[in-house]
mmCIF file of C-alpha atoms in Angstrom:
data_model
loop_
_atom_site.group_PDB
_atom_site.id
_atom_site.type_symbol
_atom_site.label_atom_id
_atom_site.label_comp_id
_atom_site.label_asym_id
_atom_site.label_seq_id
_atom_site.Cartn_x
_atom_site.Cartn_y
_atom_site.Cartn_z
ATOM 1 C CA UNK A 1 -10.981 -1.306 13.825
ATOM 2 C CA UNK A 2 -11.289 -4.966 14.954
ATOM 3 C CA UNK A 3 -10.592 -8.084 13.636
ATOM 4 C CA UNK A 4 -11.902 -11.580 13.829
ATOM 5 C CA UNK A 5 -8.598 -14.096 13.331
ATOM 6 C CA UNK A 6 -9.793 -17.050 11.624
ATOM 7 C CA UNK A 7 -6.534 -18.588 11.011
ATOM 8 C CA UNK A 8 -2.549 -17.390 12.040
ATOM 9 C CA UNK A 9 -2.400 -14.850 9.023
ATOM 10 C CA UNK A 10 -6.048 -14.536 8.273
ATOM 11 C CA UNK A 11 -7.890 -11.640 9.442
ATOM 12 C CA UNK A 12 -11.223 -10.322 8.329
ATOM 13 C CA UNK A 13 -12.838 -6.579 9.348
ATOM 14 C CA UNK A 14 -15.749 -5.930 11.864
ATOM 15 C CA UNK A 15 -16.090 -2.682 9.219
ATOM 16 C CA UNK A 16 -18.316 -3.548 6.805
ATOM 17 C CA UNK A 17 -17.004 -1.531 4.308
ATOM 18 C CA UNK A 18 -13.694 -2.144 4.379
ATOM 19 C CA UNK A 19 -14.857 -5.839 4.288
ATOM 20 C CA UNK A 20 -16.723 -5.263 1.056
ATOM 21 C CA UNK A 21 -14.111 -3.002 -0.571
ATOM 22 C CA UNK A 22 -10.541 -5.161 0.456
ATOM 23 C CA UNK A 23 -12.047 -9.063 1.984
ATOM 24 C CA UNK A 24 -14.366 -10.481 -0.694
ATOM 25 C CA UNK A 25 -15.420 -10.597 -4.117
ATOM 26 C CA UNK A 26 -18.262 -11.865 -5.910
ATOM 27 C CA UNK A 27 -17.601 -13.864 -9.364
ATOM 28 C CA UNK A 28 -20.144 -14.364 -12.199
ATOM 29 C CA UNK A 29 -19.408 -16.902 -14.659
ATOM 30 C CA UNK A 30 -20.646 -18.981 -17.245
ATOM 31 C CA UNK A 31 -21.058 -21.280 -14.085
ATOM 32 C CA UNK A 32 -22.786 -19.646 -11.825
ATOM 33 C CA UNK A 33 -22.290 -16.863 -9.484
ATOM 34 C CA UNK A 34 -19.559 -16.961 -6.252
ATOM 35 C CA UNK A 35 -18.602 -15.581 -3.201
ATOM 36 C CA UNK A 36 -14.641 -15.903 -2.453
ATOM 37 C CA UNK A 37 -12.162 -14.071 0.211
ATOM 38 C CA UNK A 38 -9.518 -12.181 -1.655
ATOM 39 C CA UNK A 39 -7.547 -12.380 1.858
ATOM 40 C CA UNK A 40 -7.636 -16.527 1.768
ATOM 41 C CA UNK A 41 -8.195 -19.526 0.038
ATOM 42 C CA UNK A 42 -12.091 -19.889 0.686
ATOM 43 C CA UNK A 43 -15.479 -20.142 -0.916
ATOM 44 C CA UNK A 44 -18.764 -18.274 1.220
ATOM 45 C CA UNK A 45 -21.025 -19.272 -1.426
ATOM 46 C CA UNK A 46 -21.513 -20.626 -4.606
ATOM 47 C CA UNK A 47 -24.572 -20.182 -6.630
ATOM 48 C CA UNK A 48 -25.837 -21.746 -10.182
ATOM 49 C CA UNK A 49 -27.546 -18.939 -10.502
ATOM 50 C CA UNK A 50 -26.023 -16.188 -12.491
ATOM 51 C CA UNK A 51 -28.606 -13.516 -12.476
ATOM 52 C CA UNK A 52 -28.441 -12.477 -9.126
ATOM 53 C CA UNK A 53 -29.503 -8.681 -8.700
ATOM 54 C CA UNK A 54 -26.931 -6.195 -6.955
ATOM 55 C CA UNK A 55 -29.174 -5.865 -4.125
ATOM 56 C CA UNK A 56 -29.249 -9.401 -3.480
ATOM 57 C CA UNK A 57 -25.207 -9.912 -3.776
ATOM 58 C CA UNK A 58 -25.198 -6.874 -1.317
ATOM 59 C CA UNK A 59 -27.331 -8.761 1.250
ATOM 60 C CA UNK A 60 -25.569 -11.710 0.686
ATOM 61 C CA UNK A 61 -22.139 -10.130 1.511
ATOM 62 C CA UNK A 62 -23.624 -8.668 4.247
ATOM 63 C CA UNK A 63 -24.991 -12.361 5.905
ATOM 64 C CA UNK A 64 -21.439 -13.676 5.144
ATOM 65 C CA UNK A 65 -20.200 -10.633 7.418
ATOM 66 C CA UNK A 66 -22.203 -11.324 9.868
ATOM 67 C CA UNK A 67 -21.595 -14.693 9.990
ATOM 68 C CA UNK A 68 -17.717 -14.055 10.264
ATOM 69 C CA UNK A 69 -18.418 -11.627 13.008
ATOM 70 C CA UNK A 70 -20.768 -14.131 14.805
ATOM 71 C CA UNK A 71 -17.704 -16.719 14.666
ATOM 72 C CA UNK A 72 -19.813 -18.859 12.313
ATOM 73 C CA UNK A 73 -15.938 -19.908 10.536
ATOM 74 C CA UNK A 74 -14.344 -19.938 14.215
ATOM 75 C CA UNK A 75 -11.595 -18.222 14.834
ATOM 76 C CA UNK A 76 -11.542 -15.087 17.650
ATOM 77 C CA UNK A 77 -12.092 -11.400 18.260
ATOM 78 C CA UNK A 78 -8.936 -9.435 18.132
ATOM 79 C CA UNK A 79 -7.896 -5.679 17.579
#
């Protein structure tokens, strides 16, 4: 499994699964909906929308993957 190191202890999957299941977490609220890392103190996305289907919090995750993997947040490959 690879990594991409953001910061000196921060290191988020290439796996997309183990991304979804141990790296983020989405947050619904009388606010709105978010997007957080459970690895580190950061916010993907926030939302006032809090009626956002499972399908679309899926594809959401899945840009916010992508977007770590295309070094979007810097940081570097590593293994």
């Amino acid at each position: 499994m690879k990594y991409i190191r953001i910061a000196p202890n921060v290191e988020y999957s290439t796996d997309p699964n183990f991304f979804l299941a141990h790296q983020i977490v989405c947050i619904t609220d009388r606010t709105g909906t978010k997007f957080c890392s459970l690895i580190e103190n950061r916010l993907f996305m926030r939302s006032d929308n809090r009626a956002i289907s499972e399908r679309m919090k899926r594809n959401i995750i899945r840009e916010i993957h992508h977007d770590i993997c295309r070094l979007r947040y810097g940081g570097e490959a590593v293994d």
